[in-house]
Tab-separated table of C-alpha atoms and ligand atoms in Angstrom:
chain	number	residue	atom	x	y	z
A	1	MET	CA	87.856	-43.339	33.002
A	2	ALA	CA	85.565	-40.358	32.297
A	3	SER	CA	82.366	-40.304	34.312
A	4	GLY	CA	80.817	-36.980	33.267
A	5	PRO	CA	77.763	-36.465	31.047
A	6	ARG	CA	77.577	-38.582	27.891
A	7	ILE	CA	78.170	-36.262	24.944
A	8	ALA	CA	78.188	-37.244	21.253
A	9	VAL	CA	80.268	-35.129	18.871
A	10	VAL	CA	79.088	-35.616	15.292
A	11	GLY	CA	81.820	-34.700	12.782
A	12	LEU	CA	85.446	-34.687	14.009
A	13	GLY	CA	86.773	-32.094	11.581
A	14	SER	CA	88.233	-28.710	12.510
A	15	ILE	CA	85.699	-27.718	15.126
A	16	GLY	CA	84.455	-31.146	16.247
A	17	ALA	CA	87.954	-32.483	16.997
A	18	MET	CA	88.711	-29.394	19.114
A	19	THR	CA	85.349	-29.707	20.887
A	20	SER	CA	86.069	-33.373	21.651
A	21	TRP	CA	89.465	-32.432	23.083
A	22	GLN	CA	87.932	-29.709	25.265
A	23	LEU	CA	85.070	-31.961	26.421
A	24	ALA	CA	87.482	-34.772	27.303
A	25	ARG	CA	89.625	-32.290	29.237
A	26	ARG	CA	86.532	-31.373	31.264
A	27	GLY	CA	85.834	-35.007	32.197
A	28	ALA	CA	82.843	-35.575	29.912
A	29	THR	CA	82.216	-39.053	28.500
A	30	VAL	CA	82.813	-38.237	24.830
A	31	THR	CA	81.862	-40.327	21.805
A	32	GLY	CA	82.958	-38.902	18.451
A	33	PHE	CA	81.513	-39.916	15.075
A	34	GLU	CA	83.550	-39.152	11.935
A	35	GLN	CA	82.559	-40.288	8.451
A	36	TYR	CA	86.257	-40.465	7.460
A	37	SER	CA	89.063	-40.251	10.043
A	38	PRO	CA	90.224	-37.118	11.891
A	39	GLY	CA	92.735	-35.209	9.745
A	40	HIS	CA	91.385	-36.202	6.296
A	41	ASP	CA	91.511	-33.603	3.508
A	42	ARG	CA	88.020	-33.907	1.986
A	43	GLY	CA	86.167	-31.228	3.936
A	44	ALA	CA	86.856	-27.659	5.001
A	45	HIS	CA	90.312	-28.219	6.503
A	46	GLY	CA	92.299	-29.657	3.573
A	47	GLY	CA	95.187	-27.941	1.811
A	48	GLU	CA	98.109	-28.123	4.298
A	49	THR	CA	97.951	-24.558	5.661
A	50	ARG	CA	95.493	-22.011	7.071
A	51	ILE	CA	95.969	-18.359	8.001
A	52	PHE	CA	96.015	-17.240	11.632
A	53	ARG	CA	95.701	-13.495	12.211
A	54	THR	CA	94.652	-11.182	15.039
A	55	ALA	CA	94.077	-7.720	13.481
A	56	TYR	CA	90.776	-8.949	12.108
A	57	LEU	CA	89.479	-7.589	8.821
A	58	GLU	CA	86.044	-9.197	9.314
A	59	SER	CA	85.272	-7.413	12.622
A	60	PRO	CA	87.229	-6.228	15.677
A	61	ASP	CA	84.668	-8.075	17.834
A	62	TYR	CA	86.590	-11.303	17.172
A	63	VAL	CA	89.918	-10.134	18.647
A	64	PRO	CA	89.465	-11.502	22.221
A	65	LEU	CA	88.378	-14.868	20.785
A	66	LEU	CA	91.404	-14.862	18.457
A	67	GLN	CA	93.717	-14.182	21.387
A	68	ARG	CA	92.094	-17.041	23.295
A	69	ALA	CA	92.501	-19.278	20.224
A	70	ARG	CA	96.219	-18.492	20.024
A	71	ALA	CA	96.695	-19.526	23.672
A	72	LEU	CA	94.767	-22.757	23.038
A	73	TRP	CA	96.823	-23.543	19.913
A	74	ARG	CA	99.913	-23.370	22.114
A	75	GLU	CA	98.239	-25.620	24.714
A	76	LEU	CA	97.402	-28.195	22.033
A	77	GLU	CA	101.020	-28.094	20.843
A	78	ALA	CA	102.271	-28.540	24.411
A	79	GLU	CA	99.915	-31.468	25.101
A	80	THR	CA	100.644	-33.297	21.836
A	81	GLY	CA	104.194	-32.281	20.881
A	82	ALA	CA	102.885	-31.303	17.420
A	83	ASP	CA	104.174	-28.216	15.593
A	84	LEU	CA	100.981	-26.447	14.474
A	85	LEU	CA	101.203	-22.623	14.608
A	86	HIS	CA	104.006	-20.560	13.017
A	87	LEU	CA	103.776	-16.835	13.764
A	88	GLY	CA	105.714	-15.414	10.804
A	89	GLY	CA	103.310	-12.485	10.321
A	90	VAL	CA	100.486	-11.681	7.910
A	91	LEU	CA	100.725	-8.815	5.442
A	92	THR	CA	97.466	-7.157	4.361
A	93	ILE	CA	97.784	-5.116	1.176
A	94	GLY	CA	95.196	-2.895	-0.502
A	95	SER	CA	93.321	0.351	-0.594
A	96	GLY	CA	93.156	2.042	2.794
A	97	ALA	CA	89.549	2.990	2.016
A	98	THR	CA	88.197	-0.577	2.200
A	99	ALA	CA	85.957	-1.676	5.086
A	100	GLU	CA	88.435	-4.493	5.763
A	101	MET	CA	91.331	-2.046	6.325
A	102	GLY	CA	89.001	-0.055	8.590
A	103	ASN	CA	88.313	-3.171	10.682
A	104	ILE	CA	92.040	-3.913	10.912
A	105	ARG	CA	92.738	-0.372	12.149
A	106	THR	CA	89.916	-0.544	14.708
A	107	SER	CA	91.182	-3.954	15.917
A	108	VAL	CA	94.674	-2.503	16.378
A	109	GLU	CA	93.475	0.659	18.134
A	110	SER	CA	90.962	-1.098	20.391
A	111	TYR	CA	93.274	-3.895	21.536
A	112	GLY	CA	96.773	-2.416	21.168
A	113	LEU	CA	97.831	-5.110	18.686
A	114	ASP	CA	101.390	-5.596	17.461
A	115	VAL	CA	101.387	-4.372	13.843
A	116	GLU	CA	103.726	-2.447	11.564
A	117	GLU	CA	102.458	-0.118	8.819
A	118	LEU	CA	104.746	0.149	5.790
A	119	THR	CA	104.849	2.726	3.022
A	120	PRO	CA	104.581	1.213	-0.478
A	121	ALA	CA	108.257	2.142	-1.060
A	122	ALA	CA	109.385	0.332	2.102
A	123	ALA	CA	107.159	-2.640	1.251
A	124	ARG	CA	108.646	-2.856	-2.277
A	125	SER	CA	112.172	-3.125	-0.969
A	126	ARG	CA	111.333	-5.581	1.835
A	127	TYR	CA	108.880	-7.786	-0.083
A	128	PRO	CA	109.972	-8.186	-3.729
A	129	GLN	CA	107.541	-11.123	-3.964
A	130	HIS	CA	104.730	-8.560	-4.514
A	131	THR	CA	103.777	-5.592	-6.662
A	132	PHE	CA	102.553	-2.557	-4.692
A	133	GLU	CA	100.464	0.403	-5.901
A	134	ASP	CA	101.513	3.901	-4.770
A	135	ASP	CA	98.270	4.286	-2.816
A	136	ASP	CA	98.329	0.828	-1.183
A	137	ALA	CA	98.027	0.552	2.576
A	138	VAL	CA	100.364	-2.211	3.825
A	139	VAL	CA	99.944	-3.608	7.344
A	140	LEU	CA	102.062	-6.374	8.866
A	141	ASP	CA	100.215	-8.171	11.691
A	142	ARG	CA	102.950	-9.765	13.803
A	143	ASP	CA	100.583	-11.830	15.941
A	144	ALA	CA	99.731	-13.844	12.862
A	145	GLY	CA	101.023	-16.570	10.586
A	146	LEU	CA	100.029	-20.044	9.498
A	147	LEU	CA	98.524	-23.219	10.921
A	148	ARG	CA	98.781	-26.877	9.818
A	149	PRO	CA	95.100	-27.907	9.604
A	150	GLU	CA	95.137	-31.654	8.881
A	151	LEU	CA	97.815	-32.233	11.548
A	152	ALA	CA	95.925	-30.058	14.041
A	153	VAL	CA	92.675	-31.993	13.560
A	154	LEU	CA	94.500	-35.324	13.720
A	155	HIS	CA	96.276	-34.407	16.960
A	156	ALA	CA	93.200	-32.873	18.625
A	157	GLY	CA	91.274	-36.084	17.881
A	158	LEU	CA	94.109	-38.265	19.189
A	159	ARG	CA	94.447	-36.107	22.296
A	160	ALA	CA	90.726	-36.472	22.983
A	161	GLU	CA	91.148	-40.268	22.760
A	162	THR	CA	94.148	-40.180	25.105
A	163	LEU	CA	91.947	-38.307	27.580
A	164	GLY	CA	89.273	-41.014	27.352
A	165	ALA	CA	87.099	-40.178	24.326
A	166	THR	CA	85.832	-42.940	22.035
A	167	VAL	CA	86.087	-42.122	18.321
A	168	HIS	CA	84.075	-44.060	15.729
A	169	ARG	CA	86.033	-43.634	12.474
A	170	TYR	CA	84.465	-44.156	9.031
A	171	THR	CA	81.059	-43.944	10.693
A	172	ARG	CA	78.458	-41.670	9.155
A	173	VAL	CA	75.667	-40.251	11.300
A	174	THR	CA	72.272	-40.224	9.583
A	175	ALA	CA	70.119	-38.576	12.273
A	176	VAL	CA	70.334	-36.697	15.571
A	177	GLU	CA	67.005	-36.924	17.420
A	178	PRO	CA	66.537	-34.984	20.669
A	179	ASP	CA	63.714	-35.975	23.031
A	180	ASP	CA	62.732	-35.496	26.684
A	181	ARG	CA	65.330	-37.958	27.986
A	182	GLY	CA	68.324	-36.891	25.888
A	183	VAL	CA	69.284	-37.400	22.270
A	184	VAL	CA	69.505	-40.441	19.996
A	185	VAL	CA	72.313	-40.579	17.425
A	186	ARG	CA	71.693	-42.922	14.475
A	187	SER	CA	74.766	-43.958	12.500
A	188	ASP	CA	76.342	-46.748	10.459
A	189	ALA	CA	77.275	-48.214	13.866
A	190	GLY	CA	73.626	-48.428	14.998
A	191	GLU	CA	71.778	-46.134	17.398
A	192	GLU	CA	72.951	-44.826	20.732
A	193	ARG	CA	71.450	-42.543	23.380
A	194	PHE	CA	73.378	-39.587	24.865
A	195	ASP	CA	72.710	-36.729	27.277
A	196	HIS	CA	73.675	-34.180	24.623
A	197	ALA	CA	74.927	-34.062	21.016
A	198	VAL	CA	77.172	-31.552	19.251
A	199	VAL	CA	76.610	-31.201	15.497
A	200	SER	CA	79.850	-30.063	13.820
A	201	THR	CA	79.559	-31.543	10.336
A	202	GLY	CA	81.010	-28.625	8.350
A	203	PRO	CA	79.936	-28.424	4.688
A	204	TRP	CA	77.590	-31.385	5.258
A	205	ALA	CA	75.802	-29.608	8.151
A	206	MET	CA	72.406	-29.101	6.483
A	207	GLU	CA	71.908	-32.876	6.105
A	208	LEU	CA	71.331	-33.031	9.871
A	209	LEU	CA	70.314	-29.433	10.623
A	210	GLU	CA	67.321	-29.376	8.263
A	211	ARG	CA	65.801	-32.262	10.215
A	212	LEU	CA	66.505	-30.308	13.408
A	213	GLY	CA	64.443	-27.336	12.225
A	214	TYR	CA	66.775	-25.075	10.231
A	215	ALA	CA	65.432	-23.796	6.899
A	216	ALA	CA	67.029	-25.238	3.757
A	217	GLY	CA	69.885	-22.995	2.616
A	218	THR	CA	70.662	-21.617	6.099
A	219	ILE	CA	74.156	-22.861	5.315
A	220	HIS	CA	75.165	-22.915	1.651
A	221	VAL	CA	78.259	-24.686	0.358
A	222	ARG	CA	80.972	-23.295	-1.896
A	223	ARG	CA	84.051	-24.893	-3.414
A	224	PRO	CA	87.262	-22.908	-2.763
A	225	VAL	CA	90.210	-23.886	-4.963
A	226	GLN	CA	93.850	-23.476	-3.990
A	227	ALA	CA	96.796	-23.478	-6.418
A	228	TRP	CA	100.509	-23.986	-5.768
A	229	PHE	CA	102.936	-21.842	-7.822
A	230	PRO	CA	106.674	-22.601	-8.090
A	231	ALA	CA	109.024	-19.717	-7.215
A	232	ARG	CA	111.602	-18.256	-9.587
A	233	ASP	CA	113.868	-17.950	-6.518
A	234	PRO	CA	112.609	-20.299	-3.768
A	235	SER	CA	114.685	-18.498	-1.112
A	236	LEU	CA	112.262	-15.541	-1.403
A	237	PHE	CA	109.403	-17.785	-0.299
A	238	ARG	CA	110.988	-19.283	2.790
A	239	ALA	CA	108.626	-18.856	5.740
A	240	ASP	CA	111.106	-16.465	7.432
A	241	ARG	CA	111.213	-14.157	4.368
A	242	CYS	CA	107.691	-14.424	3.059
A	243	PRO	CA	104.871	-13.593	5.445
A	244	VAL	CA	101.440	-14.941	4.633
A	245	PHE	CA	99.498	-12.250	2.756
A	246	ILE	CA	95.981	-11.064	2.024
A	247	ARG	CA	95.429	-8.773	-0.936
A	248	LEU	CA	92.220	-6.701	-0.866
A	249	THR	CA	92.616	-4.647	-4.068
A	250	PRO	CA	92.789	-4.548	-7.094
A	251	LEU	CA	92.014	-8.294	-6.881
A	252	HIS	CA	91.116	-10.227	-3.773
A	253	CYS	CA	93.465	-13.118	-3.074
A	254	TYR	CA	95.597	-14.622	-0.329
A	255	GLY	CA	98.797	-16.633	-0.244
A	256	LEU	CA	100.963	-18.708	2.063
A	257	PRO	CA	104.486	-20.043	1.584
A	258	ALA	CA	104.314	-23.661	0.372
A	259	THR	CA	105.220	-26.141	3.103
A	260	ASP	CA	107.929	-27.759	0.940
A	261	GLY	CA	109.686	-24.427	0.324
A	262	SER	CA	109.071	-24.550	-3.442
A	263	GLY	CA	106.966	-21.402	-3.746
A	264	LEU	CA	103.529	-20.114	-2.873
A	265	LYS	CA	100.015	-21.471	-2.337
A	266	LEU	CA	97.373	-19.054	-3.628
A	267	GLY	CA	93.617	-18.770	-2.998
A	268	LEU	CA	91.051	-16.388	-4.486
A	269	SER	CA	87.885	-14.767	-3.084
A	270	TYR	CA	84.469	-16.049	-1.975
A	271	GLU	CA	82.957	-14.896	-5.284
A	272	ASP	CA	85.410	-17.112	-7.173
A	273	ASN	CA	84.292	-20.234	-5.276
A	274	LEU	CA	81.696	-22.200	-7.252
A	275	PRO	CA	78.434	-23.123	-5.471
A	276	VAL	CA	78.039	-26.787	-4.465
A	277	ASP	CA	74.508	-28.228	-4.592
A	278	ASP	CA	75.331	-31.566	-2.975
A	279	PRO	CA	78.487	-31.952	-0.856
A	280	ARG	CA	78.280	-35.726	-1.409
A	281	ALA	CA	78.657	-35.208	-5.168
A	282	LEU	CA	81.446	-32.600	-5.178
A	283	ASP	CA	83.148	-32.282	-8.563
A	284	ARG	CA	86.812	-31.589	-7.767
A	285	THR	CA	87.766	-30.921	-11.401
A	286	VAL	CA	89.222	-27.417	-11.671
A	287	THR	CA	88.080	-25.721	-14.874
A	288	VAL	CA	90.271	-23.866	-17.358
A	289	ALA	CA	88.346	-20.656	-16.540
A	290	GLU	CA	89.219	-21.054	-12.857
A	291	LEU	CA	92.862	-21.720	-13.717
A	292	GLU	CA	92.958	-18.613	-15.918
A	293	LYS	CA	91.846	-16.478	-12.974
A	294	PHE	CA	94.693	-17.883	-10.873
A	295	ARG	CA	97.214	-17.351	-13.675
A	296	ASP	CA	96.023	-13.779	-14.196
A	297	THR	CA	96.300	-13.036	-10.460
A	298	ALA	CA	99.830	-14.449	-10.289
A	299	ARG	CA	100.932	-12.558	-13.420
A	300	ARG	CA	99.590	-9.225	-12.148
A	301	LEU	CA	100.518	-9.346	-8.482
A	302	LEU	CA	103.257	-11.935	-7.877
A	303	PRO	CA	106.224	-11.354	-10.205
A	304	GLN	CA	108.470	-13.855	-8.408
A	305	VAL	CA	106.438	-16.990	-9.185
A	306	TYR	CA	106.021	-18.821	-12.485
A	307	PRO	CA	102.351	-18.220	-13.350
A	308	ASP	CA	101.667	-21.896	-14.138
A	309	PRO	CA	100.540	-23.796	-11.044
A	310	THR	CA	102.077	-27.213	-10.445
A	311	ARG	CA	99.168	-28.353	-8.274
A	312	VAL	CA	95.519	-27.350	-7.837
A	313	SER	CA	93.007	-28.770	-5.358
A	314	ALA	CA	89.336	-28.123	-4.590
A	315	TYR	CA	87.838	-28.118	-1.090
A	316	MET	CA	84.447	-27.277	0.459
A	317	GLU	CA	83.176	-24.827	3.053
A	318	GLY	CA	79.747	-24.046	4.570
A	319	TYR	CA	78.724	-20.352	4.608
A	320	THR	CA	75.877	-18.479	6.281
A	321	ALA	CA	74.294	-15.446	4.601
A	322	ASP	CA	76.081	-12.997	6.929
A	323	HIS	CA	79.335	-15.003	7.008
A	324	HIS	CA	79.283	-15.457	10.775
A	325	ALA	CA	79.016	-19.010	12.168
A	326	LEU	CA	76.194	-20.622	14.167
A	327	VAL	CA	77.628	-21.315	17.638
A	328	GLY	CA	75.361	-22.289	20.524
A	329	ARG	CA	72.375	-24.347	21.601
A	330	LEU	CA	69.963	-25.487	18.886
A	331	PRO	CA	67.044	-23.013	19.134
A	332	GLY	CA	64.367	-24.531	21.387
A	333	SER	CA	66.482	-27.489	22.569
A	334	ASP	CA	68.882	-27.995	25.449
A	335	ARG	CA	69.959	-31.384	24.032
A	336	VAL	CA	71.861	-30.257	20.928
A	337	THR	CA	74.720	-27.782	20.342
A	338	VAL	CA	75.209	-26.422	16.818
A	339	LEU	CA	78.700	-25.489	15.565
A	340	ALA	CA	78.433	-24.819	11.843
A	341	GLY	CA	78.716	-22.340	8.973
A	342	PHE	CA	82.240	-21.075	9.681
A	343	SER	CA	82.107	-19.174	6.402
A	344	GLY	CA	85.701	-19.291	5.227
A	345	HIS	CA	87.357	-17.976	8.380
A	346	GLY	CA	86.820	-20.585	11.095
A	347	PHE	CA	90.032	-22.556	11.240
A	348	LYS	CA	92.182	-20.075	13.121
A	349	LEU	CA	89.478	-19.939	15.798
A	350	ALA	CA	88.872	-23.701	15.938
A	351	PRO	CA	90.191	-24.347	19.479
A	352	ALA	CA	88.301	-21.333	20.845
A	353	PHE	CA	85.112	-22.501	19.122
A	354	GLY	CA	85.848	-25.971	20.524
A	355	GLU	CA	86.080	-24.502	24.009
A	356	LEU	CA	82.827	-22.596	23.510
A	357	GLY	CA	81.192	-25.719	22.088
A	358	ALA	CA	82.290	-27.826	25.059
A	359	ASP	CA	81.058	-25.262	27.590
A	360	THR	CA	77.767	-24.909	25.701
A	361	ALA	CA	77.230	-28.673	25.606
A	362	LEU	CA	77.936	-28.910	29.345
A	363	GLY	CA	75.666	-25.948	30.127
A	364	ALA	CA	78.632	-23.915	31.380
A	365	ALA	CA	78.838	-21.262	28.658
A	366	GLY	CA	78.204	-17.660	29.653
A	367	THR	CA	76.979	-14.915	27.341
A	368	PRO	CA	78.140	-15.582	23.766
A	369	PRO	CA	81.349	-13.554	23.259
A	370	ILE	CA	80.205	-12.371	19.837
A	371	PRO	CA	76.475	-11.701	19.322
A	372	GLN	CA	76.863	-12.276	15.567
A	373	LEU	CA	77.292	-16.026	16.285
A	374	ASP	CA	73.779	-16.518	17.750
A	375	PRO	CA	72.400	-19.738	16.183
A	376	ALA	CA	68.826	-18.411	16.509
A	377	ARG	CA	69.362	-15.171	14.577
A	378	PRO	CA	67.299	-14.692	11.412
A	379	LEU	CA	69.369	-15.425	8.314
A	380	GLY	CA	68.330	-14.567	4.786
A	381	PRO	CA	69.539	-16.001	1.479
A	382	PRO	CA	73.246	-15.709	0.613
A	383	PRO	CA	74.082	-12.188	-0.684
A	384	GLY	CA	77.315	-13.314	-2.347
A	385	ASP	CA	79.381	-10.139	-2.000
A	386	PHE	CA	81.728	-10.921	0.875
A	387	THR	CA	85.498	-11.101	0.780
A	388	VAL	CA	86.580	-13.174	3.743
A	389	LEU	CA	88.933	-16.087	4.345
B	1	FAD	C1	90.310	-23.748	0.904
B	1	FAD	C2	89.958	-23.133	2.237
B	1	FAD	C3	90.799	-22.178	2.792
B	1	FAD	C4	90.505	-21.633	4.041
B	1	FAD	N1	91.379	-20.755	4.605
B	1	FAD	C5	91.199	-20.382	5.892
B	1	FAD	C6	92.206	-19.646	6.566
B	1	FAD	O1	93.262	-19.346	5.991
B	1	FAD	N2	92.003	-19.321	7.866
B	1	FAD	C7	90.867	-19.672	8.526
B	1	FAD	O2	90.730	-19.331	9.704
B	1	FAD	N3	89.893	-20.387	7.917
B	1	FAD	C8	90.045	-20.754	6.630
B	1	FAD	N4	89.105	-21.513	6.004
B	1	FAD	C9	87.891	-21.865	6.737
B	1	FAD	C10	88.106	-23.016	7.697
B	1	FAD	O3	89.011	-23.966	7.174
B	1	FAD	C11	86.740	-23.623	7.993
B	1	FAD	O4	85.905	-22.589	8.510
B	1	FAD	C12	86.799	-24.756	8.994
B	1	FAD	O5	87.712	-25.739	8.563
B	1	FAD	C13	85.389	-25.354	9.155
B	1	FAD	O6	85.460	-26.443	10.034
B	1	FAD	P1	84.255	-27.462	10.214
B	1	FAD	O7	84.575	-28.274	11.395
B	1	FAD	O8	82.974	-26.710	10.153
B	1	FAD	O9	84.288	-28.372	8.881
B	1	FAD	P2	85.237	-29.632	8.585
B	1	FAD	O10	86.618	-29.347	9.011
B	1	FAD	O11	85.007	-30.045	7.180
B	1	FAD	O12	84.681	-30.758	9.553
B	1	FAD	C14	83.425	-31.364	9.386
B	1	FAD	C15	83.614	-32.844	9.672
B	1	FAD	O13	82.363	-33.497	9.789
B	1	FAD	C16	82.461	-34.769	9.168
B	1	FAD	N5	81.098	-35.177	8.818
B	1	FAD	C17	80.249	-34.530	7.978
B	1	FAD	N6	79.058	-35.151	7.944
B	1	FAD	C18	79.153	-36.218	8.778
B	1	FAD	C19	78.234	-37.225	9.169
B	1	FAD	N7	76.981	-37.252	8.711
B	1	FAD	N8	78.659	-38.175	10.034
B	1	FAD	C20	79.933	-38.150	10.530
B	1	FAD	N9	80.840	-37.202	10.186
B	1	FAD	C21	80.449	-36.244	9.333
B	1	FAD	C22	83.356	-34.492	7.970
B	1	FAD	O14	83.924	-35.659	7.427
B	1	FAD	C23	84.374	-33.545	8.556
B	1	FAD	O15	85.483	-34.238	9.097
B	1	FAD	C24	89.334	-22.038	4.732
B	1	FAD	C25	88.475	-22.982	4.159
B	1	FAD	C26	88.785	-23.539	2.930
B	1	FAD	C27	87.872	-24.586	2.359
């Protein structure tokens, strides 16, 4: 039976489930609140697969955290027996002049990462799934591949329970109220007092964070769509023949082999994701205009799939204006930890953010590993010109 500090984790999605696991490992008395049940597909972690990569196009500053995340993914697999991370490589394709390619190169040079650079001719013969321009840079990150998000969240939540955590499923939290003695969490289950609360409510974060002092719009919500395309020759899209890919130019998109071996799952860029005013009233209907963009992308860049998707699904994600998350103590309070705004690239790092979140909640975190994550930094309105995933 855990006897450590009483910590509430509000939202057991990608980051909250990992935080609960890490807190339970450290002997804290953990109570999780989840409005659905851990592993559902209605938030930021739906869609069967997520990309893991180490040569980081967003910023080389993330590489040590990514390496820590990879080790923790393996620990979660070992503790649960679940198969979550497949390192089949990630191919980044596009103009060598982009800032993203520059960040990949700096990541590789600074940390000695395991990558292979291919000429367009070599890439054409090895990867007939794609079209390549003569001036494309093509980089295969070998310390990269795909994750199974719903299963990972499910198993992290279950592991936390095995280690002593209590999880309130289908229980929505309506307020988190810090005071001198601790923090009160109000939910469908009533109200309960804790020593500390972690707020990890993903796209719904502003519902609680506005009342905790953050300005409206600090995190804005977008609706990424993913589409599944059947392969002309499914053997080309087996995970061992088809690395995950990110295309930077002439169009921004990314793709992962479908889990059933039938073809490819495709996603587009941040700019293609429609804004969501109210995450509780998300319209999941995919418009014909959105479908046309997917069809056009498949026709131009992916000659080995039929350009008519057999499945499309809409999800949600919370973004900050600079597309770096808020990770740390709520400004001005030692009773609340904020883990929010993962801006389209948080899943691969989820166990490392969970570890940071647990250490922050327990007062054991050192200097933040990445200054860009400071939850007290000034954030302006969303600029809308990022290309991350
Ligand atoms: C389509 C798509 C593709 C992506 N691709 C990648 C990728 O390839 N690689 C990558 O690294 N990242 C990717 N991301 C980003 C990544 O998935 C997210 O950054 C990450 O899942 C965010 O986790 P979260 O915990 O903040 O949100 P969530 O996983 O949504 O968790 C929030 C949880 O809080 C619960 N909750 C909310 N409000 C309440 C409340 N009031 N009371 C109780 N519970 C509540 C929700 O039900 C939910 O379970 C992608 C995101 C999307 C949407």
